[in-house]
Amino acid sequence: MGALNEFVRARPLAVALLLCAVVAASLRVSLISGERFHPDEALYATWARDIATGRDVWLAERIVDKPPLFIYVLALPFATVGASEELARLPNLIASVASVVLTGGIAQRLYGDLRVAVVAAIGMALSPIAMLFSVTAFADPFMLMWALAAVWAALGGRIAWCGFLCGLALATKQDALLLLPVLVAIGWAATLPAMRWRAWLRGLAGLSVPVGVVAVWVWMRPQPDFLSASLLHYAPLTWSGPATWLERANQWAALSATVAPAWLLPVAAIVFAMCHTKRTVADLGLPAVALVWIGLHVVISFPVWDRYALPLAPVAAIWLARAGVLWYDRLRAGFVRPVFCAAWVFCLVAAAGAALSGAVDVARDYGRHAGIDAIGAYFWTHDTSATVLYVHDLSWEIDYYTYGRELDRRWFQDATALASDAAHMSRARRFVALTDAEWRRGDLPDALAARGLQVERVETTARVDGRSMVQLLRIVPVDR
């Protein structure tokens, strides 16, 4: 017991961050099950299954629009104990807990204040968007972990490690390119003028290792490189145009509100404006980084997707922690400080509770494709010889949930194309899987009737509220 007390006194930051990590892990584990894959999650998991099963180790048969690191990390548990939604989300859960610790470590190096570090780690642990993305199979939480580790290394003057960790972030997702200016600025400030060029050479050497491995992977594949594929899939990135800026700014502001309790951000701004006269570089740099990040996503035609707001979570956690500590220090009355701390904790816990209860609509499928796994299971319990399954919106999910089953999966562009192809497959069992929105369009029955075909319902899945989500239909002749 004496040794433990001595360790706590010697390393209070490590102990506090460890406790924050335990809290973060406990909350995140409770969310890991129960949600079906988002289409992108299903796509990444399918690529990982190709690698894990040895079917396509280099993904030579796939057009991949992401760097390979996260996909191969997903393949590791798949290759050992088999594929599942929970296993696919486990790497990000671990990465998210690590990001909580790294956020506290960065706050400590920025301000040298144990209180700011601990409050920042707590804020990251309870951030709604960080919690919800931690139990997904998106690449963003994994990329964020490496980016935070690179920032932490740069603040400590370890430029070679900063370069290597930045390379790992780039090898996870190409969006890490937007973080390079921040790392360059931090590294420049953290090194002595006489040592800068030597430090940057070490940084470039560290960066070249993971980037070189990715280059070899790209060279080994006959498919287009992932950068070209991503620009093809997401359209060329251009200026969005002043006419759209206000609308896009409102959309990004709504997403940004999920990184922390919304009202705490303006409170923090007021604190810095009115109460804090000796501002540090970090005090000004943190909101500048957030504003530049949002600004770039407003004026450039990035898709307005919730995952792109995730890097704002550690920035907001550190900035709010700094504001909270400054405000606490200015409160003099003895009873006011406990009230202030209780109110602050209540806001963070309430935001986390909203995420746990499903009231924050980011990162998850939230029943939009409820029962898609049951559609996949249907084809594991029925004969699939000479079977064609047509899909459009559900193509990536169907690929995952029927993976390993001999099945002719065909993507159709529209109802006319589906009817034309189905009319030429009269000897096959023909099925079509549609979302509820696709089925309600009503153009498929008419297109099939023109070819002497009709559909009969095989299976309908529903959410807990009873609303149908996915339809599995069999295509048969009208005279049947």
Coordinates of C-alpha atoms in Angstrom, one line a residue:
M1 CA 0.0 0.0 0.0
G2 CA 2.9 2.3 0.8
A3 CA 4.4 1.7 -2.6
L4 CA 1.1 2.5 -4.3
N5 CA 0.8 5.8 -2.4
E6 CA 4.3 6.7 -3.3
F7 CA 3.6 6.0 -7.0
V8 CA 0.4 8.1 -6.9
R9 CA 2.4 11.0 -5.3
A10 CA 5.2 10.6 -7.8
R11 CA 3.1 10.3 -10.9
P12 CA -0.3 12.0 -10.3
L13 CA -0.9 12.8 -14.0
A14 CA -0.4 9.2 -15.0
V15 CA -2.8 7.9 -12.3
A16 CA -5.4 10.5 -13.2
L17 CA -5.2 9.8 -16.9
L18 CA -5.4 6.0 -16.2
L19 CA -8.6 6.6 -14.3
C20 CA -10.0 8.7 -17.1
A21 CA -9.1 5.9 -19.5
V22 CA -11.0 3.3 -17.4
V23 CA -14.1 5.6 -17.3
A24 CA -13.9 6.1 -21.1
A25 CA -13.5 2.4 -21.8
S26 CA -16.4 1.5 -19.6
L27 CA -18.7 3.9 -21.3
R28 CA -17.6 2.9 -24.8
V29 CA -17.9 -0.9 -24.2
S30 CA -21.6 -0.4 -23.4
L31 CA -22.2 0.9 -26.9
I32 CA -20.2 -1.6 -28.9
S33 CA -23.1 -4.0 -29.7
G34 CA -26.6 -3.7 -31.1
E35 CA -26.2 -1.5 -34.2
R36 CA -25.9 -2.8 -37.7
F37 CA -23.1 -1.6 -39.9
H38 CA -23.3 1.8 -41.7
P39 CA -22.7 1.2 -45.4
D40 CA -19.1 2.5 -45.2
E41 CA -18.4 0.3 -42.1
A42 CA -19.7 -2.7 -44.1
L43 CA -17.4 -1.8 -47.0
Y44 CA -14.3 -1.6 -44.8
A45 CA -15.2 -4.8 -43.0
T46 CA -15.6 -6.6 -46.3
W47 CA -12.2 -5.5 -47.5
A48 CA -10.8 -6.7 -44.2
R49 CA -12.5 -10.1 -44.7
D50 CA -10.8 -10.4 -48.1
I51 CA -7.5 -9.9 -46.4
A52 CA -8.2 -12.2 -43.4
T53 CA -9.4 -15.1 -45.5
G54 CA -6.6 -14.8 -48.0
R55 CA -9.1 -14.3 -50.8
D56 CA -7.5 -11.0 -51.8
V57 CA -4.5 -10.1 -49.5
W58 CA -3.5 -7.1 -51.6
L59 CA -7.1 -6.0 -52.4
A60 CA -6.1 -6.3 -56.0
E61 CA -9.7 -6.9 -57.1
R62 CA -11.1 -4.0 -55.2
I63 CA -11.1 -0.3 -55.9
V64 CA -10.0 1.1 -52.6
D65 CA -10.3 4.8 -51.8
K66 CA -8.5 4.7 -48.4
P67 CA -4.9 4.0 -47.3
P68 CA -4.4 0.5 -46.1
L69 CA -3.3 0.6 -42.4
F70 CA -6.8 0.6 -40.8
I71 CA -8.1 -2.1 -43.2
Y72 CA -5.2 -4.4 -42.3
V73 CA -5.7 -3.7 -38.6
L74 CA -9.3 -4.7 -39.0
A75 CA -8.2 -7.9 -40.7
L76 CA -6.1 -9.0 -37.7
P77 CA -9.0 -10.0 -35.4
F78 CA -10.9 -11.3 -38.4
A79 CA -8.1 -13.7 -39.2
T80 CA -7.8 -15.0 -35.6
V81 CA -11.3 -15.4 -34.2
G82 CA -13.6 -14.6 -37.1
A83 CA -15.5 -11.6 -38.3
S84 CA -18.2 -9.8 -36.3
E85 CA -19.4 -6.2 -35.9
E86 CA -18.0 -6.1 -32.3
L87 CA -14.5 -7.2 -33.5
A88 CA -14.6 -4.7 -36.3
R89 CA -15.2 -1.9 -33.8
L90 CA -12.7 -3.0 -31.2
P91 CA -9.6 -1.2 -32.8
N92 CA -11.4 2.1 -32.7
L93 CA -12.6 1.5 -29.1
I94 CA -8.9 1.1 -28.1
A95 CA -7.9 4.0 -30.2
S96 CA -10.5 6.3 -28.6
V97 CA -9.4 5.4 -25.1
A98 CA -5.8 6.1 -26.1
S99 CA -7.0 9.5 -27.5
V100 CA -8.4 10.4 -24.1
V101 CA -5.0 9.8 -22.5
L102 CA -3.2 11.7 -25.4
T103 CA -5.6 14.6 -25.0
G104 CA -4.6 14.9 -21.4
G105 CA -1.0 14.6 -22.2
I106 CA -1.2 17.3 -24.9
A107 CA -3.0 19.6 -22.4
Q108 CA -0.2 19.0 -19.9
R109 CA 2.5 19.9 -22.4
L110 CA 0.6 23.0 -23.6
Y111 CA -0.1 24.5 -20.1
G112 CA 2.0 22.6 -17.6
D113 CA -1.1 22.4 -15.3
L114 CA -2.3 19.0 -13.9
R115 CA -5.8 20.3 -13.5
V116 CA -6.1 21.4 -17.2
A117 CA -4.8 18.0 -18.3
V118 CA -7.2 16.0 -16.2
V119 CA -10.3 18.1 -17.0
A120 CA -9.3 17.9 -20.7
A121 CA -9.1 14.1 -20.5
I122 CA -12.5 13.9 -18.8
G123 CA -14.0 16.2 -21.5
M124 CA -12.6 13.9 -24.2
A125 CA -13.9 10.8 -22.4
L126 CA -17.4 12.3 -22.2
S127 CA -17.5 14.0 -25.6
P128 CA -20.6 12.7 -27.4
I129 CA -19.0 12.5 -30.9
A130 CA -15.8 10.8 -29.5
M131 CA -17.9 8.3 -27.6
L132 CA -20.1 7.4 -30.6
F133 CA -17.4 7.1 -33.2
S134 CA -15.3 5.0 -30.8
V135 CA -17.6 2.0 -31.5
T136 CA -17.6 2.2 -35.3
A137 CA -15.5 0.7 -38.0
F138 CA -14.8 4.1 -39.6
A139 CA -11.1 5.0 -40.1
D140 CA -11.4 8.4 -38.4
P141 CA -11.0 7.5 -34.7
F142 CA -7.9 5.5 -35.6
M143 CA -6.5 8.3 -37.6
L144 CA -7.2 10.8 -34.8
M145 CA -5.2 8.6 -32.3
W146 CA -2.1 8.8 -34.5
A147 CA -2.5 12.5 -35.1
L148 CA -2.8 13.2 -31.4
A149 CA 0.2 11.1 -30.7
A150 CA 2.1 13.1 -33.4
V151 CA 1.1 16.4 -31.7
W152 CA 2.2 15.1 -28.3
A153 CA 5.6 14.0 -29.7
A154 CA 6.0 17.4 -31.5
L155 CA 5.3 19.3 -28.3
G156 CA 8.0 17.3 -26.6
G157 CA 10.5 18.1 -29.4
R158 CA 10.6 14.5 -30.6
I159 CA 10.4 15.4 -34.3
A160 CA 11.5 12.0 -35.6
W161 CA 8.7 10.3 -33.7
C162 CA 6.3 13.1 -34.8
G163 CA 7.1 12.4 -38.4
F164 CA 6.6 8.6 -37.9
L165 CA 3.3 9.0 -36.1
C166 CA 2.1 11.5 -38.7
G167 CA 2.9 8.9 -41.3
L168 CA 0.8 6.4 -39.5
A169 CA -2.1 8.9 -39.5
L170 CA -1.6 9.4 -43.2
A171 CA -1.5 5.6 -43.7
T172 CA -4.9 5.4 -42.0
K173 CA -6.7 8.1 -43.8
Q174 CA -5.6 10.8 -46.2
D175 CA -7.6 13.5 -44.4
A176 CA -4.6 13.7 -42.0
L177 CA -3.0 15.9 -44.7
L178 CA -5.0 18.8 -43.2
L179 CA -3.2 18.3 -39.9
L180 CA 0.3 18.7 -41.3
P181 CA 0.4 22.5 -41.0
V182 CA -0.4 22.2 -37.3
L183 CA 2.3 19.7 -36.8
V184 CA 4.8 21.8 -38.7
A185 CA 4.0 24.9 -36.6
I186 CA 4.3 23.0 -33.3
G187 CA 7.5 21.3 -34.4
W188 CA 9.0 24.6 -35.5
A189 CA 8.2 26.2 -32.2
A190 CA 9.4 23.3 -30.1
T191 CA 12.9 23.1 -31.6
L192 CA 15.9 25.4 -31.2
P193 CA 16.8 27.5 -34.3
A194 CA 20.2 25.9 -34.6
M195 CA 18.7 22.4 -34.5
R196 CA 15.7 22.9 -36.8
W197 CA 17.0 21.7 -40.1
R198 CA 18.5 18.6 -38.5
A199 CA 15.3 17.9 -36.6
W200 CA 13.2 18.3 -39.8
L201 CA 15.5 15.8 -41.6
R202 CA 14.8 13.3 -38.8
G203 CA 11.1 14.1 -39.0
L204 CA 11.1 13.5 -42.8
A205 CA 13.0 10.2 -42.2
G206 CA 10.3 9.1 -39.7
L207 CA 7.5 10.1 -42.1
S208 CA 9.1 8.2 -45.0
V209 CA 8.8 4.8 -43.2
P210 CA 5.0 4.4 -43.2
V211 CA 4.6 6.5 -46.3
G212 CA 7.1 4.2 -48.1
V213 CA 5.2 1.1 -47.0
V214 CA 1.9 2.6 -48.3
A215 CA 3.7 3.4 -51.6
V216 CA 4.8 -0.3 -51.9
W217 CA 1.2 -1.4 -51.3
V218 CA -0.1 1.0 -54.0
W219 CA 2.6 -0.3 -56.4
M220 CA 1.6 -3.9 -55.8
R221 CA -2.0 -3.4 -56.8
P222 CA -3.2 -3.2 -60.4
Q223 CA -6.2 -1.0 -59.3
P224 CA -6.1 2.8 -59.3
D225 CA -4.3 4.4 -56.3
F226 CA -6.5 5.3 -53.4
L227 CA -6.1 9.1 -53.9
S228 CA -7.4 8.9 -57.5
A229 CA -10.2 6.5 -56.3
S230 CA -11.3 8.9 -53.5
L231 CA -11.4 11.9 -55.8
L232 CA -13.5 9.8 -58.2
H233 CA -15.9 8.7 -55.5
Y234 CA -16.3 12.0 -53.7
A235 CA -16.1 14.2 -56.8
P236 CA -13.2 16.7 -57.3
L237 CA -12.6 19.0 -54.3
T238 CA -13.3 22.6 -55.4
W239 CA -14.4 25.9 -53.9
S240 CA -18.0 25.4 -52.8
G241 CA -18.9 29.0 -53.8
P242 CA -20.0 31.9 -51.6
A243 CA -23.7 31.2 -52.3
T244 CA -23.4 27.9 -50.3
W245 CA -21.2 29.1 -47.5
L246 CA -23.9 30.2 -45.1
E247 CA -25.8 26.9 -45.5
R248 CA -22.6 24.9 -45.1
A249 CA -21.5 26.9 -42.1
N250 CA -24.9 26.2 -40.4
Q251 CA -24.5 22.5 -41.1
W252 CA -21.0 22.4 -39.7
A253 CA -22.1 24.4 -36.7
A254 CA -24.7 21.7 -36.0
L255 CA -22.1 19.0 -36.2
S256 CA -19.7 20.9 -34.1
A257 CA -22.3 21.0 -31.3
T258 CA -21.8 17.2 -30.8
V259 CA -18.2 17.6 -29.7
A260 CA -19.1 19.0 -26.3
P261 CA -22.1 20.5 -24.5
A262 CA -23.0 23.3 -26.9
W263 CA -23.4 26.1 -24.3
L264 CA -20.0 25.6 -22.8
L265 CA -18.2 26.7 -25.9
P266 CA -19.6 30.3 -25.9
V267 CA -19.0 30.4 -22.1
A268 CA -15.4 29.5 -22.8
A269 CA -15.1 32.3 -25.3
I270 CA -16.5 34.8 -22.9
V271 CA -14.0 33.7 -20.3
F272 CA -11.1 34.2 -22.6
A273 CA -12.5 37.6 -23.8
M274 CA -13.2 39.1 -20.3
C275 CA -11.3 37.3 -17.6
H276 CA -8.0 36.2 -19.1
T277 CA -5.5 39.0 -19.9
K278 CA -2.3 37.0 -20.2
R279 CA -3.2 34.7 -23.1
T280 CA -0.7 32.1 -24.2
V281 CA -0.1 30.9 -27.7
A282 CA -2.2 27.8 -27.0
D283 CA -5.1 29.9 -25.8
L284 CA -5.2 31.6 -29.2
G285 CA -4.0 28.6 -31.2
L286 CA -6.7 26.1 -30.2
P287 CA -9.7 28.2 -31.3
A288 CA -7.7 29.2 -34.4
V289 CA -7.2 25.5 -35.3
A290 CA -10.9 24.8 -34.9
L291 CA -12.0 27.8 -36.9
V292 CA -9.5 27.0 -39.7
W293 CA -10.7 23.3 -39.8
I294 CA -14.3 24.4 -40.0
G295 CA -13.5 27.1 -42.5
L296 CA -11.7 24.8 -44.8
H297 CA -14.7 22.4 -44.7
V298 CA -17.1 25.3 -45.5
V299 CA -15.3 26.9 -48.4
I300 CA -14.1 23.6 -50.0
S301 CA -16.6 21.1 -51.2
F302 CA -16.0 18.4 -48.6
P303 CA -19.1 16.3 -47.9
V304 CA -20.8 17.5 -44.8
W305 CA -20.3 14.3 -42.8
D306 CA -20.3 13.9 -39.1
R307 CA -17.0 12.0 -39.0
Y308 CA -15.2 15.1 -40.3
A309 CA -16.1 16.9 -37.1
L310 CA -14.3 14.3 -34.9
P311 CA -10.9 16.1 -34.8
L312 CA -12.6 19.0 -33.1
A313 CA -13.3 16.9 -30.0
P314 CA -9.8 17.0 -28.5
V315 CA -9.4 20.7 -29.4
A316 CA -12.7 21.6 -27.6
A317 CA -11.8 19.4 -24.6
I318 CA -8.5 21.2 -24.0
W319 CA -9.9 24.6 -24.6
L320 CA -12.9 24.0 -22.3
A321 CA -10.6 22.6 -19.7
R322 CA -8.4 25.7 -19.8
A323 CA -11.4 28.0 -19.6
G324 CA -12.9 26.0 -16.7
V325 CA -9.7 26.1 -14.7
L326 CA -9.3 29.9 -15.3
W327 CA -12.9 30.5 -14.2
Y328 CA -12.4 28.3 -11.1
D329 CA -9.3 30.3 -10.1
R330 CA -11.3 33.6 -10.3
L331 CA -14.0 32.4 -8.1
R332 CA -13.2 33.4 -4.5
A333 CA -16.3 32.6 -2.4
G334 CA -15.9 29.2 -0.7
F335 CA -19.3 27.8 -1.6
V336 CA -19.2 29.0 -5.3
R337 CA -16.3 26.7 -6.4
P338 CA -18.1 23.5 -5.5
V339 CA -21.3 24.7 -7.2
F340 CA -19.3 25.6 -10.3
C341 CA -17.6 22.2 -10.4
A342 CA -20.9 20.4 -10.0
A343 CA -22.5 22.4 -12.8
W344 CA -19.5 21.7 -15.1
V345 CA -19.6 18.0 -14.4
F346 CA -23.4 17.9 -14.8
C347 CA -23.0 19.5 -18.3
L348 CA -20.4 16.9 -19.4
V349 CA -22.3 14.0 -17.9
A350 CA -25.6 15.2 -19.5
A351 CA -23.9 15.3 -22.9
A352 CA -22.5 11.8 -22.5
G353 CA -25.9 10.6 -21.3
A354 CA -27.5 11.9 -24.4
A355 CA -25.0 10.0 -26.5
L356 CA -25.6 6.8 -24.5
S357 CA -29.4 7.1 -24.8
G358 CA -29.3 7.5 -28.6
A359 CA -30.3 11.2 -28.6
V360 CA -27.2 12.3 -30.5
D361 CA -27.7 11.3 -34.2
V362 CA -24.1 10.9 -35.3
A363 CA -21.8 7.9 -36.2
R364 CA -24.5 5.2 -36.0
D365 CA -27.1 3.7 -38.3
Y366 CA -29.9 4.1 -35.7
G367 CA -32.1 1.5 -37.2
R368 CA -32.1 2.9 -40.8
H369 CA -31.2 -0.6 -42.1
A370 CA -32.5 -2.6 -39.2
G371 CA -32.6 -6.3 -39.9
I372 CA -30.1 -6.2 -42.8
D373 CA -28.3 -9.0 -41.0
A374 CA -31.5 -11.1 -41.2
I375 CA -31.6 -10.6 -45.0
G376 CA -28.0 -11.9 -45.1
A377 CA -29.0 -14.8 -42.8
Y378 CA -31.8 -15.8 -45.2
F379 CA -29.3 -16.7 -47.9
W380 CA -27.3 -18.8 -45.4
T381 CA -30.4 -20.9 -44.7
H382 CA -31.6 -21.4 -48.3
D383 CA -30.1 -22.9 -51.4
T384 CA -28.3 -20.2 -53.3
S385 CA -27.3 -22.2 -56.4
A386 CA -28.2 -20.2 -59.5
T387 CA -29.3 -17.3 -57.4
V388 CA -29.1 -13.7 -58.4
L389 CA -29.5 -10.9 -55.8
Y390 CA -30.0 -7.4 -57.1
V391 CA -29.0 -4.5 -54.9
H392 CA -28.6 -0.7 -55.1
D393 CA -28.5 1.3 -51.9
L394 CA -27.7 -1.9 -49.9
S395 CA -24.9 -3.2 -52.0
W396 CA -22.1 -2.8 -49.4
E397 CA -24.1 -4.1 -46.5
I398 CA -25.3 -7.1 -48.6
D399 CA -21.7 -7.9 -49.6
Y400 CA -20.7 -8.1 -45.9
Y401 CA -23.7 -9.9 -44.5
T402 CA -23.7 -12.6 -47.3
Y403 CA -19.9 -12.8 -47.4
G404 CA -18.6 -16.3 -48.2
R405 CA -21.9 -17.4 -49.7
E406 CA -21.9 -18.3 -53.4
L407 CA -24.3 -15.7 -54.6
D408 CA -24.5 -13.7 -57.8
R409 CA -24.8 -10.2 -56.4
R410 CA -25.6 -7.6 -59.0
W411 CA -25.8 -3.8 -58.6
F412 CA -28.6 -2.2 -60.7
Q413 CA -28.7 1.4 -61.8
D414 CA -32.5 1.8 -61.9
A415 CA -35.7 -0.2 -62.1
T416 CA -35.6 -0.4 -65.9
A417 CA -32.1 -1.9 -65.9
L418 CA -33.0 -4.4 -63.2
A419 CA -36.1 -5.5 -65.1
S420 CA -34.2 -5.9 -68.3
D421 CA -31.4 -8.0 -66.7
A422 CA -33.9 -10.1 -64.7
A423 CA -35.9 -10.9 -67.8
H424 CA -32.7 -12.5 -69.3
M425 CA -32.2 -14.7 -66.1
S426 CA -35.3 -16.8 -66.3
R427 CA -33.6 -20.0 -65.1
A428 CA -32.2 -18.3 -62.0
R429 CA -33.8 -17.6 -58.6
R430 CA -34.0 -13.8 -58.7
F431 CA -34.2 -11.6 -55.6
V432 CA -33.9 -7.9 -55.0
A433 CA -33.1 -6.3 -51.6
L434 CA -34.5 -2.7 -51.2
T435 CA -34.5 -0.1 -48.5
D436 CA -37.9 1.1 -47.4
A437 CA -37.3 4.4 -49.3
E438 CA -36.5 2.5 -52.5
W439 CA -39.6 0.3 -52.2
R440 CA -41.8 3.3 -51.7
R441 CA -40.8 4.9 -55.0
G442 CA -43.1 2.4 -56.8
D443 CA -41.3 2.4 -60.1
L444 CA -40.0 -1.2 -59.8
P445 CA -43.4 -3.0 -60.2
D446 CA -44.2 -1.1 -63.4
A447 CA -40.8 -1.8 -64.9
L448 CA -41.1 -5.5 -64.0
A449 CA -44.6 -5.8 -65.3
A450 CA -43.5 -4.4 -68.7
R451 CA -41.2 -7.5 -68.8
G452 CA -43.9 -10.0 -67.7
L453 CA -42.5 -10.1 -64.2
Q454 CA -43.7 -9.3 -60.7
V455 CA -42.4 -9.5 -57.1
E456 CA -43.5 -11.5 -54.1
R457 CA -42.4 -10.5 -50.6
V458 CA -40.0 -12.9 -49.0
E459 CA -39.0 -11.0 -45.8
T460 CA -39.5 -7.6 -44.3
T461 CA -37.4 -6.3 -41.5
A462 CA -38.5 -3.6 -39.0
R463 CA -37.2 -1.3 -36.4
V464 CA -38.3 -1.5 -32.8
D465 CA -41.0 1.1 -33.5
G466 CA -42.5 -1.3 -36.2
R467 CA -41.5 0.8 -39.2
S468 CA -40.3 -1.5 -42.1
M469 CA -36.7 -0.9 -43.1
V470 CA -35.6 -3.5 -45.6
Q471 CA -37.6 -5.6 -48.1
L472 CA -36.4 -8.9 -49.6
L473 CA -38.4 -9.6 -52.7
R474 CA -38.4 -12.5 -55.1
I475 CA -38.9 -11.8 -58.8
V476 CA -41.2 -14.3 -60.5
P477 CA -43.3 -14.4 -63.8
V478 CA -46.6 -12.7 -63.7
D479 CA -48.4 -15.9 -64.7
R480 CA -47.1 -17.7 -61.6

